Amino acid sequence: LSEALQRPTSWQCWVRCPLTSRNEPGGDASWRRWDALRRLCDHSIGLCVALELTEALPSLDAARRWRGEPLKALLVPYALFRTNDAGFPVLPRAHQELVASLAKLEPQLCLVGRPRHARAAYAQYLRHLWTSKRAAPTATDALERPYRDYLQAPLQPLADDLETATY
């Protein structure tokens, strides 16, 4: 995998990672396995995460770690949904907050497993959750978005004609 990612190609490899490990439900064992793989692949930009939500949620600090990763997809199992009083599928409050906190990374939402309701009801709920919990992007966010996860070339004071106010 590491050799394939080092080749000059534009493809990406999305690695499916559970949010928590069965052995350590509240910890960060899953993130540590992801981190070990990422290190083995020399932090390749072609290696990305498809994070699968689990019934058990990690600690707040462990959940925050995932926000710094190249998250491309958020896998939401149908089994996590509960039926509300009106008969529609909803996520538990803690899962809603986690999805909202990861929304800024703009991952693709993927439903996995076997549904208990019509698929359209799940999609409608996730669309509502995604739009209602997500803050509207500011002008600064729109400007920074294309450059978010890329190292920028440092300013060269002698090569670039920069004013002292820049520094």
PDB file of C-alpha atoms in Angstrom:
ATOM      1  CA  LEU A   1       0.000   0.000   0.000  1.00  0.00           C
ATOM      2  CA  SER A   2       2.796   2.384   0.930  1.00  0.00           C
ATOM      3  CA  GLU A   3       4.549   1.790  -2.393  1.00  0.00           C
ATOM      4  CA  ALA A   4       1.326   2.296  -4.340  1.00  0.00           C
ATOM      5  CA  LEU A   5       0.649   5.582  -2.538  1.00  0.00           C
ATOM      6  CA  GLN A   6       4.171   6.844  -3.316  1.00  0.00           C
ATOM      7  CA  ARG A   7       3.634   6.522  -7.077  1.00  0.00           C
ATOM      8  CA  PRO A   8       2.735   9.729  -8.889  1.00  0.00           C
ATOM      9  CA  THR A   9      -0.967   8.971  -9.307  1.00  0.00           C
ATOM     10  CA  SER A  10      -4.054  10.854  -8.233  1.00  0.00           C
ATOM     11  CA  TRP A  11      -5.954   7.948  -6.664  1.00  0.00           C
ATOM     12  CA  GLN A  12      -6.858   7.751  -3.003  1.00  0.00           C
ATOM     13  CA  CYS A  13      -7.240   4.825  -0.629  1.00  0.00           C
ATOM     14  CA  TRP A  14     -10.035   5.174   1.912  1.00  0.00           C
ATOM     15  CA  VAL A  15      -9.510   3.031   5.007  1.00  0.00           C
ATOM     16  CA  ARG A  16     -12.606   1.961   6.917  1.00  0.00           C
ATOM     17  CA  CYS A  17     -12.008   2.626  10.620  1.00  0.00           C
ATOM     18  CA  PRO A  18     -14.521   2.060  13.416  1.00  0.00           C
ATOM     19  CA  LEU A  19     -14.944   5.030  15.730  1.00  0.00           C
ATOM     20  CA  THR A  20     -14.203   2.858  18.761  1.00  0.00           C
ATOM     21  CA  SER A  21     -12.647  -0.551  19.221  1.00  0.00           C
ATOM     22  CA  ARG A  22     -14.620  -3.438  20.731  1.00  0.00           C
ATOM     23  CA  ASN A  23     -11.689  -4.086  23.084  1.00  0.00           C
ATOM     24  CA  GLU A  24     -11.536  -0.485  24.272  1.00  0.00           C
ATOM     25  CA  PRO A  25     -14.973   1.135  23.736  1.00  0.00           C
ATOM     26  CA  GLY A  26     -14.259   4.519  25.320  1.00  0.00           C
ATOM     27  CA  GLY A  27     -10.635   4.830  24.266  1.00  0.00           C
ATOM     28  CA  ASP A  28      -8.627   5.657  21.205  1.00  0.00           C
ATOM     29  CA  ALA A  29      -7.358   2.204  20.135  1.00  0.00           C
ATOM     30  CA  SER A  30      -8.987   2.599  16.716  1.00  0.00           C
ATOM     31  CA  TRP A  31      -7.299   5.953  16.149  1.00  0.00           C
ATOM     32  CA  ARG A  32      -3.926   4.508  17.219  1.00  0.00           C
ATOM     33  CA  ARG A  33      -4.278   1.710  14.632  1.00  0.00           C
ATOM     34  CA  TRP A  34      -5.109   4.334  11.991  1.00  0.00           C
ATOM     35  CA  ASP A  35      -2.128   6.410  13.080  1.00  0.00           C
ATOM     36  CA  ALA A  36       0.202   3.380  12.832  1.00  0.00           C
ATOM     37  CA  LEU A  37      -1.027   2.672   9.281  1.00  0.00           C
ATOM     38  CA  ARG A  38      -0.616   6.311   8.318  1.00  0.00           C
ATOM     39  CA  ARG A  39       2.964   6.282   9.633  1.00  0.00           C
ATOM     40  CA  LEU A  40       3.740   3.092   7.707  1.00  0.00           C
ATOM     41  CA  CYS A  41       2.505   4.822   4.561  1.00  0.00           C
ATOM     42  CA  ASP A  42       4.706   7.854   5.282  1.00  0.00           C
ATOM     43  CA  HIS A  43       1.752  10.223   5.846  1.00  0.00           C
ATOM     44  CA  SER A  44       0.703   9.948   2.206  1.00  0.00           C
ATOM     45  CA  ILE A  45      -1.979  12.428   1.146  1.00  0.00           C
ATOM     46  CA  GLY A  46      -3.654   9.609  -0.802  1.00  0.00           C
ATOM     47  CA  LEU A  47      -4.500   7.741   2.407  1.00  0.00           C
ATOM     48  CA  CYS A  48      -7.869   8.841   3.836  1.00  0.00           C
ATOM     49  CA  VAL A  49     -10.375   7.725   6.464  1.00  0.00           C
ATOM     50  CA  ALA A  50     -13.883   6.337   6.087  1.00  0.00           C
ATOM     51  CA  LEU A  51     -14.967   6.590   9.726  1.00  0.00           C
ATOM     52  CA  GLU A  52     -17.707   4.193  10.840  1.00  0.00           C
ATOM     53  CA  LEU A  53     -19.875   5.331  13.737  1.00  0.00           C
ATOM     54  CA  THR A  54     -20.264   2.788  16.520  1.00  0.00           C
ATOM     55  CA  GLU A  55     -22.831   2.321  19.275  1.00  0.00           C
ATOM     56  CA  ALA A  56     -20.255   3.211  21.921  1.00  0.00           C
ATOM     57  CA  LEU A  57     -18.769   6.672  21.615  1.00  0.00           C
ATOM     58  CA  PRO A  58     -15.179   7.501  22.522  1.00  0.00           C
ATOM     59  CA  SER A  59     -14.138  10.083  25.081  1.00  0.00           C
ATOM     60  CA  LEU A  60     -14.336  13.713  23.993  1.00  0.00           C
ATOM     61  CA  ASP A  61     -10.559  13.924  23.512  1.00  0.00           C
ATOM     62  CA  ALA A  62     -10.488  10.729  21.431  1.00  0.00           C
ATOM     63  CA  ALA A  63     -13.343  12.027  19.249  1.00  0.00           C
ATOM     64  CA  ARG A  64     -11.501  15.327  18.692  1.00  0.00           C
ATOM     65  CA  ARG A  65      -8.507  13.445  17.287  1.00  0.00           C
ATOM     66  CA  TRP A  66     -10.538  12.339  14.296  1.00  0.00           C
ATOM     67  CA  ARG A  67     -11.185  15.988  13.357  1.00  0.00           C
ATOM     68  CA  GLY A  68      -7.525  16.357  12.434  1.00  0.00           C
ATOM     69  CA  GLU A  69      -7.560  13.434  10.014  1.00  0.00           C
ATOM     70  CA  PRO A  70      -8.303  13.357   6.269  1.00  0.00           C
ATOM     71  CA  LEU A  71     -11.899  12.248   6.764  1.00  0.00           C
ATOM     72  CA  LYS A  72     -13.557  11.529   3.412  1.00  0.00           C
ATOM     73  CA  ALA A  73     -16.592   9.500   4.475  1.00  0.00           C
ATOM     74  CA  LEU A  74     -18.716   9.036   7.562  1.00  0.00           C
ATOM     75  CA  LEU A  75     -20.331   5.576   7.616  1.00  0.00           C
ATOM     76  CA  VAL A  76     -23.580   5.568   9.575  1.00  0.00           C
ATOM     77  CA  PRO A  77     -24.994   2.088  10.314  1.00  0.00           C
ATOM     78  CA  TYR A  78     -28.773   1.763  10.128  1.00  0.00           C
ATOM     79  CA  ALA A  79     -28.607  -0.081  13.472  1.00  0.00           C
ATOM     80  CA  LEU A  80     -27.685   3.165  15.283  1.00  0.00           C
ATOM     81  CA  PHE A  81     -31.010   4.793  14.453  1.00  0.00           C
ATOM     82  CA  ARG A  82     -33.898   4.789  16.913  1.00  0.00           C
ATOM     83  CA  THR A  83     -37.550   5.328  16.057  1.00  0.00           C
ATOM     84  CA  ASN A  84     -38.971   8.557  17.496  1.00  0.00           C
ATOM     85  CA  ASP A  85     -42.566   9.098  18.677  1.00  0.00           C
ATOM     86  CA  ALA A  86     -43.655  10.080  15.175  1.00  0.00           C
ATOM     87  CA  GLY A  87     -42.279   6.804  13.756  1.00  0.00           C
ATOM     88  CA  PHE A  88     -39.270   8.261  11.978  1.00  0.00           C
ATOM     89  CA  PRO A  89     -35.652   7.137  12.345  1.00  0.00           C
ATOM     90  CA  VAL A  90     -33.374   9.434  14.385  1.00  0.00           C
ATOM     91  CA  LEU A  91     -29.887   9.195  15.832  1.00  0.00           C
ATOM     92  CA  PRO A  92     -29.308   9.410  19.592  1.00  0.00           C
ATOM     93  CA  ARG A  93     -28.402  12.933  20.787  1.00  0.00           C
ATOM     94  CA  ALA A  94     -24.710  12.103  21.388  1.00  0.00           C
ATOM     95  CA  HIS A  95     -24.344  10.730  17.864  1.00  0.00           C
ATOM     96  CA  GLN A  96     -26.089  13.813  16.463  1.00  0.00           C
ATOM     97  CA  GLU A  97     -23.543  16.052  18.192  1.00  0.00           C
ATOM     98  CA  LEU A  98     -20.643  13.971  16.895  1.00  0.00           C
ATOM     99  CA  VAL A  99     -21.951  14.110  13.316  1.00  0.00           C
ATOM    100  CA  ALA A 100     -22.385  17.882  13.678  1.00  0.00           C
ATOM    101  CA  SER A 101     -18.815  18.291  14.939  1.00  0.00           C
ATOM    102  CA  LEU A 102     -17.476  16.343  11.942  1.00  0.00           C
ATOM    103  CA  ALA A 103     -19.640  18.250   9.436  1.00  0.00           C
ATOM    104  CA  LYS A 104     -17.020  20.973   8.996  1.00  0.00           C
ATOM    105  CA  LEU A 105     -14.685  18.392   7.433  1.00  0.00           C
ATOM    106  CA  GLU A 106     -17.338  17.824   4.735  1.00  0.00           C
ATOM    107  CA  PRO A 107     -17.214  14.029   4.566  1.00  0.00           C
ATOM    108  CA  GLN A 108     -19.604  12.028   2.430  1.00  0.00           C
ATOM    109  CA  LEU A 109     -22.368  10.420   4.479  1.00  0.00           C
ATOM    110  CA  CYS A 110     -22.901   6.734   3.739  1.00  0.00           C
ATOM    111  CA  LEU A 111     -25.626   4.575   5.250  1.00  0.00           C
ATOM    112  CA  VAL A 112     -24.540   0.963   5.819  1.00  0.00           C
ATOM    113  CA  GLY A 113     -26.354  -2.190   6.883  1.00  0.00           C
ATOM    114  CA  ARG A 114     -29.995  -3.205   6.625  1.00  0.00           C
ATOM    115  CA  PRO A 115     -32.670  -0.505   7.060  1.00  0.00           C
ATOM    116  CA  ARG A 116     -35.780  -0.943   9.220  1.00  0.00           C
ATOM    117  CA  HIS A 117     -37.640   1.954   7.561  1.00  0.00           C
ATOM    118  CA  ALA A 118     -37.733   3.308   4.022  1.00  0.00           C
ATOM    119  CA  ARG A 119     -34.279   4.462   2.894  1.00  0.00           C
ATOM    120  CA  ALA A 120     -35.701   7.845   1.949  1.00  0.00           C
ATOM    121  CA  ALA A 121     -36.623   8.510   5.604  1.00  0.00           C
ATOM    122  CA  TYR A 122     -33.006   7.995   6.698  1.00  0.00           C
ATOM    123  CA  ALA A 123     -31.677  10.183   3.900  1.00  0.00           C
ATOM    124  CA  GLN A 124     -34.196  12.923   4.702  1.00  0.00           C
ATOM    125  CA  TYR A 125     -33.247  12.849   8.388  1.00  0.00           C
ATOM    126  CA  LEU A 126     -29.503  12.992   7.676  1.00  0.00           C
ATOM    127  CA  ARG A 127     -30.020  15.830   5.209  1.00  0.00           C
ATOM    128  CA  HIS A 128     -31.975  17.743   7.855  1.00  0.00           C
ATOM    129  CA  LEU A 129     -29.347  17.008  10.529  1.00  0.00           C
ATOM    130  CA  TRP A 130     -26.518  18.015   8.176  1.00  0.00           C
ATOM    131  CA  THR A 131     -28.047  21.345   7.195  1.00  0.00           C
ATOM    132  CA  SER A 132     -29.444  22.321  10.595  1.00  0.00           C
ATOM    133  CA  LYS A 133     -26.320  21.570  12.660  1.00  0.00           C
ATOM    134  CA  ARG A 134     -23.820  22.927  10.173  1.00  0.00           C
ATOM    135  CA  ALA A 135     -22.831  26.565  10.517  1.00  0.00           C
ATOM    136  CA  ALA A 136     -22.996  28.662   7.378  1.00  0.00           C
ATOM    137  CA  PRO A 137     -19.504  29.197   5.928  1.00  0.00           C
ATOM    138  CA  THR A 138     -18.068  32.662   6.400  1.00  0.00           C
ATOM    139  CA  ALA A 139     -16.236  34.568   3.681  1.00  0.00           C
ATOM    140  CA  THR A 140     -12.948  33.577   5.319  1.00  0.00           C
ATOM    141  CA  ASP A 141     -13.925  29.888   5.294  1.00  0.00           C
ATOM    142  CA  ALA A 142     -14.768  30.081   1.598  1.00  0.00           C
ATOM    143  CA  LEU A 143     -11.397  31.694   0.860  1.00  0.00           C
ATOM    144  CA  GLU A 144      -9.400  29.183   2.951  1.00  0.00           C
ATOM    145  CA  ARG A 145     -11.228  26.033   1.834  1.00  0.00           C
ATOM    146  CA  PRO A 146      -9.054  25.129  -1.201  1.00  0.00           C
ATOM    147  CA  TYR A 147      -5.895  25.500   0.884  1.00  0.00           C
ATOM    148  CA  ARG A 148      -7.094  23.864   4.102  1.00  0.00           C
ATOM    149  CA  ASP A 149      -5.020  20.672   4.192  1.00  0.00           C
ATOM    150  CA  TYR A 150      -2.019  21.622   2.112  1.00  0.00           C
ATOM    151  CA  LEU A 151       1.317  22.909   3.270  1.00  0.00           C
ATOM    152  CA  GLN A 152       1.960  26.332   1.864  1.00  0.00           C
ATOM    153  CA  ALA A 153       5.339  27.572   0.690  1.00  0.00           C
ATOM    154  CA  PRO A 154       6.810  29.909   3.286  1.00  0.00           C
ATOM    155  CA  LEU A 155       7.279  33.552   2.452  1.00  0.00           C
ATOM    156  CA  GLN A 156      10.784  34.438   1.292  1.00  0.00           C
ATOM    157  CA  PRO A 157      11.634  37.942   2.550  1.00  0.00           C
ATOM    158  CA  LEU A 158      14.581  38.412   0.206  1.00  0.00           C
ATOM    159  CA  ALA A 159      13.031  36.785  -2.864  1.00  0.00           C
ATOM    160  CA  ASP A 160       9.542  38.263  -2.520  1.00  0.00           C
ATOM    161  CA  ASP A 161       9.079  42.008  -2.375  1.00  0.00           C
ATOM    162  CA  LEU A 162       7.156  42.097   0.895  1.00  0.00           C
ATOM    163  CA  GLU A 163       6.383  45.022   3.132  1.00  0.00           C
ATOM    164  CA  THR A 164       7.462  44.892   6.758  1.00  0.00           C
ATOM    165  CA  ALA A 165       3.798  44.872   7.814  1.00  0.00           C
ATOM    166  CA  THR A 166       3.506  41.347   6.338  1.00  0.00           C
ATOM    167  CA  TYR A 167       5.732  40.042   9.090  1.00  0.00           C
TER     168      TYR A 167
END
